[in-house]
Amino acid sequence: MGRMAVTKDSGTPPALKQALQIKVRGIVQGVGFRPFVYAQAVRNNLRGWVRNTSSGVDIHLVGDSEGIDAFLTALRQEPPPLARIDEILTEAVEPGPFRDFSILESQPVPGEFLPVSPDVSLCSDCQRELLDPANRRYRYPFINCTNCGPRFTITRAIPYDRPNTTMAAFPLCPACQAEYDDPLNRRFHAQPIACPECGPQVRFETAGQSALDGESALAAAAAALRQGKIIAVKGLGGYHLACDAHNREALRTMRERKRRSAKPFAVMAANTAVVEKYCLVSEEERLLLESPARPILLLQKRPGELLPDEISPGQNTLGFMLAYTPLHVLLLNDCAGFTDVLVMTSANLGEEPIVYRDEDASARLADLADGQLSHNRPIYMRTDDSVARVIQGKLYPIRRARGYAPDPVRLPFEVTPLLAAGAELKNTFCLTRDRYVFLSHHIGDMENYETLQSYREGVGHYKRLFHIDPECIVCDLHPDYLASRQARADAQENGLPLMEVQHHHAHLAACLADNGWETDQAVIGLTYDGTGYGTDGTIWGGEVLVGAYSGYQRRFHLEAVPQPGGDLSVRHPARMALAHLWAAGLDWPSDCAPAQALCSEERTALRLQLERRLNTPLTSSMGRLLDAAAALAGVRQKISYEGQAAIEFEALADWDESGGYPLTLDHQIIRLNQFWQAYLSDLLAGVPVSILSARVHQSIIQISVDICERIRAEENIQTVALSGGVWQNRYLLEHTTNALTRRGFSVLLHRQVPANDGGISLGQAVIAGWKLKNL
C-alpha cells in the first residue's frame, strides 16, 4: 500500500485514546475531499490515513477524543463546496501505531460504486490565473484545479483517478506533478491538471487552409466571428456552433444551415453584468447563473429589442449562460472589441445528438461551420448544456445535463437494480442501485438512429461506471416508442422481466421522488402535457390523478377530442383548432386564422376525416388545447419545434382580472363546449390576443384549483404535485401554485429533474422499484 503524502514526523507517538474507521459515500472524489480530510487531520493532531475506493472515501483516524470529535464536526458541517455527502459510517477500532497522517493510493473494490461529480465550471481562482500574465498558465485554455474543470465527460471508470480519464494520455510535467502530489495545493489530485508544457492544445481549422495552434488559433477564431462567420467550438461535452449574437446575417445563416427556423438559440456572456444589459436578473437568478453548474438560464428580456429577435423569435425570454470553460472565457475576451454576446448552440443538424467526437466533427460540421476551434482532450461521454429557470426563488430544471448529470437522485427507500428506459421525447434513462437513481444526461428525441445510438452508448457507460447489472427493465406503455421497443428487446435478449408504466403515472411518481416522498400516501397529481399513451388506448395529457408510487386513479380529465392525422395535428395547430371547434359543435368561422391557413380542399378533407373518424385518435391533451387556442388567436398555424404555438401564446399573455372561460365538470370529464363558445365570442369581438391568452390560462388555473378543492373535500388530500411538460409554462405554474397555496394546499414542484418527459425515467424507476420491494 503506497503512501503519497505524509505529515512531518512528530517523534514518539503519545498515548492515544481513540481510533475510528470512517466510510464516506456521496460525491467525494474529484472535489478536493482528500486534501480537506488531510488538512483537518493535521489541524486536530490526528494520525492515520485517507484513501479513495470504488465506493467512496475511507478514513482511519487515531487521536484523542476531542480531536476526533472536532474532525467529525468539520466533516459534517464544512465539507468542500463541491462535495455532497450522502452517508457517513463510523466504527470504533483498535488504535494502530501510526506516526503521521497519510494519503494512500486509491483502492479499487470489485462491484462497488459511488456517484461521479458532474462537470464543473471554471472557478474564480483559475480564471484569475488564466488572465494573469505572470502566471505560468496565462491564457492556457485548459487550466483547472480540484474545484473546477471536466469530470463526468472525461471519466471512463471509477475510482476517479487520472488513468481512468481521457487525461491518461497526457503525462504530467515536473511542475504539474509537484502540484498534483502536494495535499496542501489546490491542484492536489486534480485529475485533468495540465499546463502548456504537458497538456492538451487548441487548434483552429478551416477548409483549404493550414491548421493554426495556440494563440494563433484563438486569434483566428475571434477574427472569423468578427467577420460574421459561424465556427464550431469544442466544449466540455460536445461542440457548439458559435456566432456574433448581434450579427443578424450570421444568425439567419445559422438558422438556414441548422434547419432551425424558429427554435431559440442559447447565448453566452462573460459575466452577469453583460447579461443584465439584456435581461432582468433577480438575485436568485444571478446566483444560479454564477453557480458551478452554469446552466442556460431562461430570463425575461428587458423592454426594447436590445438583441436581435432572430435569437428567440416570438418569445419574451432569452436563454443565457456564462462562460464555463477557460476556452470560452478567452474567446469572449478576444471578441470584446466587437461583441459582448455569442450564440452558443449545440452543434448538430436538426434533432440529431450533439457532435462530440473529433473524427465526426470534421465531416458532420463541414456544412454548418466556416471553421472549427477544437482541441485534443477527448470527450468520453457527450453531454448537452443544461437548461433551467428560477421559480419561487429556486431552481426549476428544464433540461438536465452538463453540471447536474450524473448526480444521482437520492430516494427515501432502497430499490432493486433496474433500468428505466424513459420516454420518446426529451429522453433520459436511469439506472438504480440501493437508494440511488442515476438519471442520465439529456439524450434527446428518440426519433432517429443517431439518438438511439447515443442512448445505447449512455446506458452501457452508466452500467460500467456505476457497476449496475439491472434485474428488471421498465418502459412506457406506448407500443411504438423507440425507447420502449429497445427496452423490450433488451429484456428479451437478457432474459429479464419487463414492467410497463403508464406515462402520466410516471410523471406523478417522478415529482414525488424529486421531493423525497417517503410513503405511498396518495396525492393529487395535476399531470398536464402534450402526449402520453393511456390505458384505454387514447392519448392522455389533461389528467388529474390521485395516487402515489403503487398506483393511481384517473379522477378527472379533459374531454377527449379527435386529433386528425395524429402527429400531423401536433405539427399543424390549425388542424387541432378546427378539430376542437368541431367537437364542441361549433362552426368554423371562415375568417378565423386556422380556416384561412387551410385551403378549401384541405378544410373539406379535414371535415370528412373528423366525421368519418379516419385516422383521428382521441386526445385529452392540455398541450393540444393550448395549441388550438393559440392557433385560433392567430399566433401559429404550423410549428417548427415542440410546443411552439403554446409557448408563443403564453409570451403574449397579460394579466386579466376578469377571469377565464367556463370549464365545467361532468362526472370525471372537464367539458369544453362552453369554453370554446366564450373564447370564440371574444375572438370575433376583437378582444386583444394578450387578453385572450390570459383568459385561457386563467381558465386552466381556476378549474385546476376547483378540482383540487373537490378532491380534498372528498378524500382529505392536502398535497398537490405538478408534473408534465405544460408546467414549463411559467404563467400557469406560478399562478396555479400561488392559488393552491392560498387555499391551504401543499404544492410539490420539480427541483432536481424536469417536469417534462426528461423526468419520466425517474418516475418509471420508482414505480417499478416500489412494486418490486413490496412483492
PDB file of C-alpha atoms in Angstrom, residues 488-742:
ATOM      1  CA  ARG A 488     -38.468  -4.789 -24.763  1.00  0.00           C
ATOM      2  CA  ALA A 489     -35.652  -6.085 -26.980  1.00  0.00           C
ATOM      3  CA  ASP A 490     -33.116  -5.716 -24.141  1.00  0.00           C
ATOM      4  CA  ALA A 491     -35.393  -7.556 -21.703  1.00  0.00           C
ATOM      5  CA  GLN A 492     -35.910 -10.408 -24.122  1.00  0.00           C
ATOM      6  CA  GLU A 493     -32.228 -10.643 -25.036  1.00  0.00           C
ATOM      7  CA  ASN A 494     -31.112 -10.722 -21.396  1.00  0.00           C
ATOM      8  CA  GLY A 495     -33.960 -12.806 -20.019  1.00  0.00           C
ATOM      9  CA  LEU A 496     -35.102 -10.027 -17.695  1.00  0.00           C
ATOM     10  CA  PRO A 497     -38.617  -9.191 -16.534  1.00  0.00           C
ATOM     11  CA  LEU A 498     -40.206  -6.166 -18.230  1.00  0.00           C
ATOM     12  CA  MET A 499     -42.524  -3.752 -16.469  1.00  0.00           C
ATOM     13  CA  GLU A 500     -44.600  -1.196 -18.395  1.00  0.00           C
ATOM     14  CA  VAL A 501     -45.635   2.057 -16.696  1.00  0.00           C
ATOM     15  CA  GLN A 502     -48.341   4.484 -17.758  1.00  0.00           C
ATOM     16  CA  HIS A 503     -46.862   7.819 -18.847  1.00  0.00           C
ATOM     17  CA  HIS A 504     -48.735  10.160 -16.504  1.00  0.00           C
ATOM     18  CA  HIS A 505     -48.350   7.877 -13.525  1.00  0.00           C
ATOM     19  CA  ALA A 506     -44.612   8.141 -14.188  1.00  0.00           C
ATOM     20  CA  HIS A 507     -44.883  11.949 -14.209  1.00  0.00           C
ATOM     21  CA  LEU A 508     -46.636  11.891 -10.843  1.00  0.00           C
ATOM     22  CA  ALA A 509     -44.151   9.457  -9.292  1.00  0.00           C
ATOM     23  CA  ALA A 510     -41.201  11.464 -10.636  1.00  0.00           C
ATOM     24  CA  CYS A 511     -42.452  14.567  -8.845  1.00  0.00           C
ATOM     25  CA  LEU A 512     -42.884  12.604  -5.618  1.00  0.00           C
ATOM     26  CA  ALA A 513     -39.384  11.117  -5.813  1.00  0.00           C
ATOM     27  CA  ASP A 514     -37.965  14.511  -6.721  1.00  0.00           C
ATOM     28  CA  ASN A 515     -39.373  15.790  -3.437  1.00  0.00           C
ATOM     29  CA  GLY A 516     -38.244  12.834  -1.313  1.00  0.00           C
ATOM     30  CA  TRP A 517     -41.790  11.497  -0.783  1.00  0.00           C
ATOM     31  CA  GLU A 518     -41.270   8.619   1.642  1.00  0.00           C
ATOM     32  CA  THR A 519     -44.606   6.811   1.715  1.00  0.00           C
ATOM     33  CA  ASP A 520     -47.331   5.569  -0.594  1.00  0.00           C
ATOM     34  CA  GLN A 521     -49.752   8.164   0.744  1.00  0.00           C
ATOM     35  CA  ALA A 522     -51.843   9.450  -2.156  1.00  0.00           C
ATOM     36  CA  VAL A 523     -51.536  12.993  -3.505  1.00  0.00           C
ATOM     37  CA  ILE A 524     -53.397  14.920  -6.190  1.00  0.00           C
ATOM     38  CA  GLY A 525     -51.412  14.925  -9.411  1.00  0.00           C
ATOM     39  CA  LEU A 526     -52.107  17.692 -11.943  1.00  0.00           C
ATOM     40  CA  THR A 527     -50.328  15.981 -14.835  1.00  0.00           C
ATOM     41  CA  TYR A 528     -50.630  18.170 -17.900  1.00  0.00           C
ATOM     42  CA  ASP A 529     -48.630  17.576 -21.064  1.00  0.00           C
ATOM     43  CA  GLY A 530     -48.898  17.043 -24.796  1.00  0.00           C
ATOM     44  CA  THR A 531     -48.885  13.300 -25.346  1.00  0.00           C
ATOM     45  CA  GLY A 532     -48.985  10.169 -23.235  1.00  0.00           C
ATOM     46  CA  TYR A 533     -50.406   6.760 -24.092  1.00  0.00           C
ATOM     47  CA  GLY A 534     -53.425   5.991 -21.914  1.00  0.00           C
ATOM     48  CA  THR A 535     -54.598   2.635 -20.615  1.00  0.00           C
ATOM     49  CA  ASP A 536     -57.715   2.977 -22.796  1.00  0.00           C
ATOM     50  CA  GLY A 537     -55.661   3.354 -25.987  1.00  0.00           C
ATOM     51  CA  THR A 538     -56.339   7.096 -26.327  1.00  0.00           C
ATOM     52  CA  ILE A 539     -53.851   9.952 -25.986  1.00  0.00           C
ATOM     53  CA  TRP A 540     -53.894  11.419 -22.488  1.00  0.00           C
ATOM     54  CA  GLY A 541     -52.497  14.771 -21.407  1.00  0.00           C
ATOM     55  CA  GLY A 542     -55.006  16.745 -19.318  1.00  0.00           C
ATOM     56  CA  GLU A 543     -55.056  14.410 -16.344  1.00  0.00           C
ATOM     57  CA  VAL A 544     -55.918  14.845 -12.679  1.00  0.00           C
ATOM     58  CA  LEU A 545     -54.669  11.732 -10.930  1.00  0.00           C
ATOM     59  CA  VAL A 546     -54.933  10.643  -7.329  1.00  0.00           C
ATOM     60  CA  GLY A 547     -52.229   8.229  -6.307  1.00  0.00           C
ATOM     61  CA  ALA A 548     -48.604   7.636  -5.413  1.00  0.00           C
ATOM     62  CA  TYR A 549     -45.974   5.011  -6.236  1.00  0.00           C
ATOM     63  CA  SER A 550     -48.076   1.853  -6.119  1.00  0.00           C
ATOM     64  CA  GLY A 551     -50.949   3.061  -8.293  1.00  0.00           C
ATOM     65  CA  TYR A 552     -53.322   5.840  -9.278  1.00  0.00           C
ATOM     66  CA  GLN A 553     -56.897   6.722 -10.139  1.00  0.00           C
ATOM     67  CA  ARG A 554     -57.744   8.881 -13.137  1.00  0.00           C
ATOM     68  CA  ARG A 555     -60.144  11.143 -11.254  1.00  0.00           C
ATOM     69  CA  PHE A 556     -60.711  13.874 -13.857  1.00  0.00           C
ATOM     70  CA  HIS A 557     -59.526  14.622 -17.374  1.00  0.00           C
ATOM     71  CA  LEU A 558     -60.149  16.970 -20.249  1.00  0.00           C
ATOM     72  CA  GLU A 559     -62.853  15.949 -22.659  1.00  0.00           C
ATOM     73  CA  ALA A 560     -61.326  13.803 -25.407  1.00  0.00           C
ATOM     74  CA  VAL A 561     -61.424  15.307 -28.896  1.00  0.00           C
ATOM     75  CA  PRO A 562     -60.242  13.951 -32.237  1.00  0.00           C
ATOM     76  CA  GLN A 563     -56.637  14.592 -33.234  1.00  0.00           C
ATOM     77  CA  PRO A 564     -56.901  14.309 -37.027  1.00  0.00           C
ATOM     78  CA  GLY A 565     -53.844  12.752 -38.576  1.00  0.00           C
ATOM     79  CA  GLY A 566     -52.267  12.042 -35.194  1.00  0.00           C
ATOM     80  CA  ASP A 567     -48.884  13.792 -35.057  1.00  0.00           C
ATOM     81  CA  LEU A 568     -49.830  15.839 -38.122  1.00  0.00           C
ATOM     82  CA  SER A 569     -52.101  17.911 -35.884  1.00  0.00           C
ATOM     83  CA  VAL A 570     -49.235  18.395 -33.431  1.00  0.00           C
ATOM     84  CA  ARG A 571     -47.178  19.987 -36.196  1.00  0.00           C
ATOM     85  CA  HIS A 572     -50.186  21.922 -37.548  1.00  0.00           C
ATOM     86  CA  PRO A 573     -52.132  23.505 -34.677  1.00  0.00           C
ATOM     87  CA  ALA A 574     -54.621  24.890 -37.229  1.00  0.00           C
ATOM     88  CA  ARG A 575     -55.951  21.353 -37.646  1.00  0.00           C
ATOM     89  CA  MET A 576     -56.202  20.909 -33.874  1.00  0.00           C
ATOM     90  CA  ALA A 577     -58.092  24.197 -33.515  1.00  0.00           C
ATOM     91  CA  LEU A 578     -60.709  23.229 -36.096  1.00  0.00           C
ATOM     92  CA  ALA A 579     -60.999  19.757 -34.548  1.00  0.00           C
ATOM     93  CA  HIS A 580     -61.734  21.311 -31.162  1.00  0.00           C
ATOM     94  CA  LEU A 581     -64.437  23.555 -32.641  1.00  0.00           C
ATOM     95  CA  TRP A 582     -65.952  20.603 -34.480  1.00  0.00           C
ATOM     96  CA  ALA A 583     -66.007  18.503 -31.298  1.00  0.00           C
ATOM     97  CA  ALA A 584     -67.728  21.385 -29.473  1.00  0.00           C
ATOM     98  CA  GLY A 585     -70.402  21.549 -32.167  1.00  0.00           C
ATOM     99  CA  LEU A 586     -69.288  24.975 -33.371  1.00  0.00           C
ATOM    100  CA  ASP A 587     -68.998  26.211 -36.930  1.00  0.00           C
ATOM    101  CA  TRP A 588     -65.652  27.188 -38.391  1.00  0.00           C
ATOM    102  CA  PRO A 589     -65.667  30.958 -38.945  1.00  0.00           C
ATOM    103  CA  SER A 590     -64.434  31.453 -42.489  1.00  0.00           C
ATOM    104  CA  ASP A 591     -62.216  34.354 -41.469  1.00  0.00           C
ATOM    105  CA  CYS A 592     -60.566  32.696 -38.453  1.00  0.00           C
ATOM    106  CA  ALA A 593     -56.838  32.098 -38.765  1.00  0.00           C
ATOM    107  CA  PRO A 594     -56.920  28.267 -38.786  1.00  0.00           C
ATOM    108  CA  ALA A 595     -59.557  28.204 -41.528  1.00  0.00           C
ATOM    109  CA  GLN A 596     -57.537  30.724 -43.527  1.00  0.00           C
ATOM    110  CA  ALA A 597     -54.404  28.594 -43.112  1.00  0.00           C
ATOM    111  CA  LEU A 598     -56.029  25.662 -44.924  1.00  0.00           C
ATOM    112  CA  CYS A 599     -57.262  25.779 -48.486  1.00  0.00           C
ATOM    113  CA  SER A 600     -60.839  24.804 -49.328  1.00  0.00           C
ATOM    114  CA  GLU A 601     -59.843  21.265 -50.283  1.00  0.00           C
ATOM    115  CA  GLU A 602     -57.924  20.800 -47.036  1.00  0.00           C
ATOM    116  CA  ARG A 603     -60.867  22.007 -44.950  1.00  0.00           C
ATOM    117  CA  THR A 604     -63.229  19.664 -46.787  1.00  0.00           C
ATOM    118  CA  ALA A 605     -60.877  16.726 -46.301  1.00  0.00           C
ATOM    119  CA  LEU A 606     -60.430  17.583 -42.621  1.00  0.00           C
ATOM    120  CA  ARG A 607     -64.187  17.738 -42.035  1.00  0.00           C
ATOM    121  CA  LEU A 608     -64.664  14.355 -43.735  1.00  0.00           C
ATOM    122  CA  GLN A 609     -61.829  12.924 -41.665  1.00  0.00           C
ATOM    123  CA  LEU A 610     -63.493  14.113 -38.479  1.00  0.00           C
ATOM    124  CA  GLU A 611     -66.984  12.974 -39.452  1.00  0.00           C
ATOM    125  CA  ARG A 612     -65.830   9.533 -40.565  1.00  0.00           C
ATOM    126  CA  ARG A 613     -63.233   9.181 -37.798  1.00  0.00           C
ATOM    127  CA  LEU A 614     -60.447   8.374 -40.222  1.00  0.00           C
ATOM    128  CA  ASN A 615     -57.036   8.333 -38.500  1.00  0.00           C
ATOM    129  CA  THR A 616     -58.371  10.524 -35.699  1.00  0.00           C
ATOM    130  CA  PRO A 617     -57.118   9.208 -32.353  1.00  0.00           C
ATOM    131  CA  LEU A 618     -58.822  10.783 -29.362  1.00  0.00           C
ATOM    132  CA  THR A 619     -56.807  13.077 -27.129  1.00  0.00           C
ATOM    133  CA  SER A 620     -57.412  14.706 -23.761  1.00  0.00           C
ATOM    134  CA  SER A 621     -54.187  16.672 -24.042  1.00  0.00           C
ATOM    135  CA  MET A 622     -53.778  20.028 -22.289  1.00  0.00           C
ATOM    136  CA  GLY A 623     -50.936  20.807 -24.673  1.00  0.00           C
ATOM    137  CA  ARG A 624     -53.222  20.381 -27.678  1.00  0.00           C
ATOM    138  CA  LEU A 625     -55.856  22.581 -26.033  1.00  0.00           C
ATOM    139  CA  LEU A 626     -53.289  25.387 -25.703  1.00  0.00           C
ATOM    140  CA  ASP A 627     -52.132  24.805 -29.276  1.00  0.00           C
ATOM    141  CA  ALA A 628     -55.705  25.130 -30.520  1.00  0.00           C
ATOM    142  CA  ALA A 629     -56.297  28.352 -28.578  1.00  0.00           C
ATOM    143  CA  ALA A 630     -53.026  29.782 -29.921  1.00  0.00           C
ATOM    144  CA  ALA A 631     -53.941  28.905 -33.500  1.00  0.00           C
ATOM    145  CA  LEU A 632     -57.396  30.492 -33.226  1.00  0.00           C
ATOM    146  CA  ALA A 633     -55.781  33.654 -31.859  1.00  0.00           C
ATOM    147  CA  GLY A 634     -53.644  33.771 -34.994  1.00  0.00           C
ATOM    148  CA  VAL A 635     -50.378  33.083 -33.162  1.00  0.00           C
ATOM    149  CA  ARG A 636     -49.135  29.997 -35.016  1.00  0.00           C
ATOM    150  CA  GLN A 637     -50.781  27.642 -37.538  1.00  0.00           C
ATOM    151  CA  LYS A 638     -47.732  25.466 -38.147  1.00  0.00           C
ATOM    152  CA  ILE A 639     -44.852  24.807 -35.768  1.00  0.00           C
ATOM    153  CA  SER A 640     -41.177  24.047 -36.288  1.00  0.00           C
ATOM    154  CA  TYR A 641     -40.426  22.787 -32.770  1.00  0.00           C
ATOM    155  CA  GLU A 642     -42.378  21.119 -29.970  1.00  0.00           C
ATOM    156  CA  GLY A 643     -44.769  23.394 -28.104  1.00  0.00           C
ATOM    157  CA  GLN A 644     -44.009  26.467 -30.233  1.00  0.00           C
ATOM    158  CA  ALA A 645     -47.599  27.672 -30.568  1.00  0.00           C
ATOM    159  CA  ALA A 646     -48.341  27.365 -26.839  1.00  0.00           C
ATOM    160  CA  ILE A 647     -45.011  28.944 -25.874  1.00  0.00           C
ATOM    161  CA  GLU A 648     -45.607  31.995 -28.079  1.00  0.00           C
ATOM    162  CA  PHE A 649     -49.216  32.217 -26.853  1.00  0.00           C
ATOM    163  CA  GLU A 650     -48.004  32.306 -23.239  1.00  0.00           C
ATOM    164  CA  ALA A 651     -45.479  35.036 -24.085  1.00  0.00           C
ATOM    165  CA  LEU A 652     -48.349  37.288 -25.193  1.00  0.00           C
ATOM    166  CA  ALA A 653     -50.433  36.843 -22.028  1.00  0.00           C
ATOM    167  CA  ASP A 654     -51.207  39.936 -19.984  1.00  0.00           C
ATOM    168  CA  TRP A 655     -52.780  39.616 -16.523  1.00  0.00           C
ATOM    169  CA  ASP A 656     -56.551  40.000 -16.750  1.00  0.00           C
ATOM    170  CA  GLU A 657     -58.742  40.431 -13.658  1.00  0.00           C
ATOM    171  CA  SER A 658     -61.971  39.376 -15.373  1.00  0.00           C
ATOM    172  CA  GLY A 659     -61.233  35.658 -15.037  1.00  0.00           C
ATOM    173  CA  GLY A 660     -61.309  32.922 -17.614  1.00  0.00           C
ATOM    174  CA  TYR A 661     -63.713  30.964 -19.764  1.00  0.00           C
ATOM    175  CA  PRO A 662     -66.046  28.336 -18.267  1.00  0.00           C
ATOM    176  CA  LEU A 663     -64.729  24.790 -17.976  1.00  0.00           C
ATOM    177  CA  THR A 664     -67.428  22.564 -16.489  1.00  0.00           C
ATOM    178  CA  LEU A 665     -67.286  19.204 -14.729  1.00  0.00           C
ATOM    179  CA  ASP A 666     -69.463  16.382 -15.967  1.00  0.00           C
ATOM    180  CA  HIS A 667     -68.708  13.455 -13.658  1.00  0.00           C
ATOM    181  CA  GLN A 668     -64.984  12.799 -14.408  1.00  0.00           C
ATOM    182  CA  ILE A 669     -64.841  14.860 -17.582  1.00  0.00           C
ATOM    183  CA  ILE A 670     -63.854  18.513 -17.974  1.00  0.00           C
ATOM    184  CA  ARG A 671     -66.241  19.697 -20.713  1.00  0.00           C
ATOM    185  CA  LEU A 672     -65.022  22.184 -23.300  1.00  0.00           C
ATOM    186  CA  ASN A 673     -68.175  23.331 -25.155  1.00  0.00           C
ATOM    187  CA  GLN A 674     -68.858  26.467 -23.105  1.00  0.00           C
ATOM    188  CA  PHE A 675     -65.132  27.267 -23.012  1.00  0.00           C
ATOM    189  CA  TRP A 676     -64.913  27.371 -26.805  1.00  0.00           C
ATOM    190  CA  GLN A 677     -68.182  29.266 -27.180  1.00  0.00           C
ATOM    191  CA  ALA A 678     -66.949  32.028 -24.878  1.00  0.00           C
ATOM    192  CA  TYR A 679     -63.480  32.067 -26.406  1.00  0.00           C
ATOM    193  CA  LEU A 680     -64.846  32.291 -29.937  1.00  0.00           C
ATOM    194  CA  SER A 681     -67.171  35.098 -28.890  1.00  0.00           C
ATOM    195  CA  ASP A 682     -64.237  37.115 -27.545  1.00  0.00           C
ATOM    196  CA  LEU A 683     -62.170  36.338 -30.612  1.00  0.00           C
ATOM    197  CA  LEU A 684     -64.877  37.522 -33.041  1.00  0.00           C
ATOM    198  CA  ALA A 685     -65.438  40.619 -30.878  1.00  0.00           C
ATOM    199  CA  GLY A 686     -61.822  41.632 -31.432  1.00  0.00           C
ATOM    200  CA  VAL A 687     -60.539  41.107 -27.900  1.00  0.00           C
ATOM    201  CA  PRO A 688     -56.707  41.534 -27.979  1.00  0.00           C
ATOM    202  CA  VAL A 689     -54.597  38.394 -28.104  1.00  0.00           C
ATOM    203  CA  SER A 690     -52.909  39.345 -24.822  1.00  0.00           C
ATOM    204  CA  ILE A 691     -56.290  39.181 -23.057  1.00  0.00           C
ATOM    205  CA  LEU A 692     -57.388  36.033 -24.894  1.00  0.00           C
ATOM    206  CA  SER A 693     -54.208  34.309 -23.764  1.00  0.00           C
ATOM    207  CA  ALA A 694     -54.590  35.477 -20.174  1.00  0.00           C
ATOM    208  CA  ARG A 695     -58.195  34.284 -20.029  1.00  0.00           C
ATOM    209  CA  VAL A 696     -57.319  30.850 -21.440  1.00  0.00           C
ATOM    210  CA  HIS A 697     -54.607  30.482 -18.823  1.00  0.00           C
ATOM    211  CA  GLN A 698     -56.960  31.706 -16.083  1.00  0.00           C
ATOM    212  CA  SER A 699     -59.484  29.063 -17.131  1.00  0.00           C
ATOM    213  CA  ILE A 700     -56.954  26.268 -16.623  1.00  0.00           C
ATOM    214  CA  ILE A 701     -55.812  27.688 -13.287  1.00  0.00           C
ATOM    215  CA  GLN A 702     -59.369  28.013 -11.986  1.00  0.00           C
ATOM    216  CA  ILE A 703     -60.543  24.529 -12.977  1.00  0.00           C
ATOM    217  CA  SER A 704     -57.350  23.024 -11.530  1.00  0.00           C
ATOM    218  CA  VAL A 705     -57.932  24.699  -8.170  1.00  0.00           C
ATOM    219  CA  ASP A 706     -61.642  23.834  -8.161  1.00  0.00           C
ATOM    220  CA  ILE A 707     -60.888  20.159  -8.804  1.00  0.00           C
ATOM    221  CA  CYS A 708     -58.252  20.047  -6.081  1.00  0.00           C
ATOM    222  CA  GLU A 709     -60.717  21.551  -3.575  1.00  0.00           C
ATOM    223  CA  ARG A 710     -63.350  18.995  -4.573  1.00  0.00           C
ATOM    224  CA  ILE A 711     -60.941  16.083  -4.111  1.00  0.00           C
ATOM    225  CA  ARG A 712     -59.780  17.497  -0.768  1.00  0.00           C
ATOM    226  CA  ALA A 713     -63.372  17.709   0.411  1.00  0.00           C
ATOM    227  CA  GLU A 714     -63.988  14.096  -0.592  1.00  0.00           C
ATOM    228  CA  GLU A 715     -60.691  12.457   0.391  1.00  0.00           C
ATOM    229  CA  ASN A 716     -58.922  14.916   2.702  1.00  0.00           C
ATOM    230  CA  ILE A 717     -55.834  15.090   0.477  1.00  0.00           C
ATOM    231  CA  GLN A 718     -53.833  18.274   1.049  1.00  0.00           C
ATOM    232  CA  THR A 719     -50.824  17.754  -1.259  1.00  0.00           C
ATOM    233  CA  VAL A 720     -50.767  18.553  -4.987  1.00  0.00           C
ATOM    234  CA  ALA A 721     -47.956  17.526  -7.354  1.00  0.00           C
ATOM    235  CA  LEU A 722     -47.484  19.474 -10.603  1.00  0.00           C
ATOM    236  CA  SER A 723     -45.813  17.450 -13.351  1.00  0.00           C
ATOM    237  CA  GLY A 724     -45.827  17.220 -17.136  1.00  0.00           C
ATOM    238  CA  GLY A 725     -44.446  19.433 -19.871  1.00  0.00           C
ATOM    239  CA  VAL A 726     -47.247  22.007 -19.701  1.00  0.00           C
ATOM    240  CA  TRP A 727     -45.811  23.080 -16.339  1.00  0.00           C
ATOM    241  CA  GLN A 728     -42.869  24.595 -18.195  1.00  0.00           C
ATOM    242  CA  ASN A 729     -45.400  27.366 -18.838  1.00  0.00           C
ATOM    243  CA  ARG A 730     -44.322  29.925 -16.253  1.00  0.00           C
ATOM    244  CA  TYR A 731     -47.652  31.771 -16.224  1.00  0.00           C
ATOM    245  CA  LEU A 732     -49.585  28.597 -15.436  1.00  0.00           C
ATOM    246  CA  LEU A 733     -47.008  27.292 -12.987  1.00  0.00           C
ATOM    247  CA  GLU A 734     -46.659  30.380 -10.836  1.00  0.00           C
ATOM    248  CA  HIS A 735     -50.319  31.389 -10.775  1.00  0.00           C
ATOM    249  CA  THR A 736     -51.565  27.838 -10.137  1.00  0.00           C
ATOM    250  CA  THR A 737     -49.017  27.319  -7.372  1.00  0.00           C
ATOM    251  CA  ASN A 738     -49.933  30.622  -5.740  1.00  0.00           C
ATOM    252  CA  ALA A 739     -53.667  29.929  -5.984  1.00  0.00           C
ATOM    253  CA  LEU A 740     -53.311  26.470  -4.449  1.00  0.00           C
ATOM    254  CA  THR A 741     -51.047  27.743  -1.685  1.00  0.00           C
ATOM    255  CA  ARG A 742     -53.527  30.494  -0.785  1.00  0.00           C
TER     256      ARG A 742
END
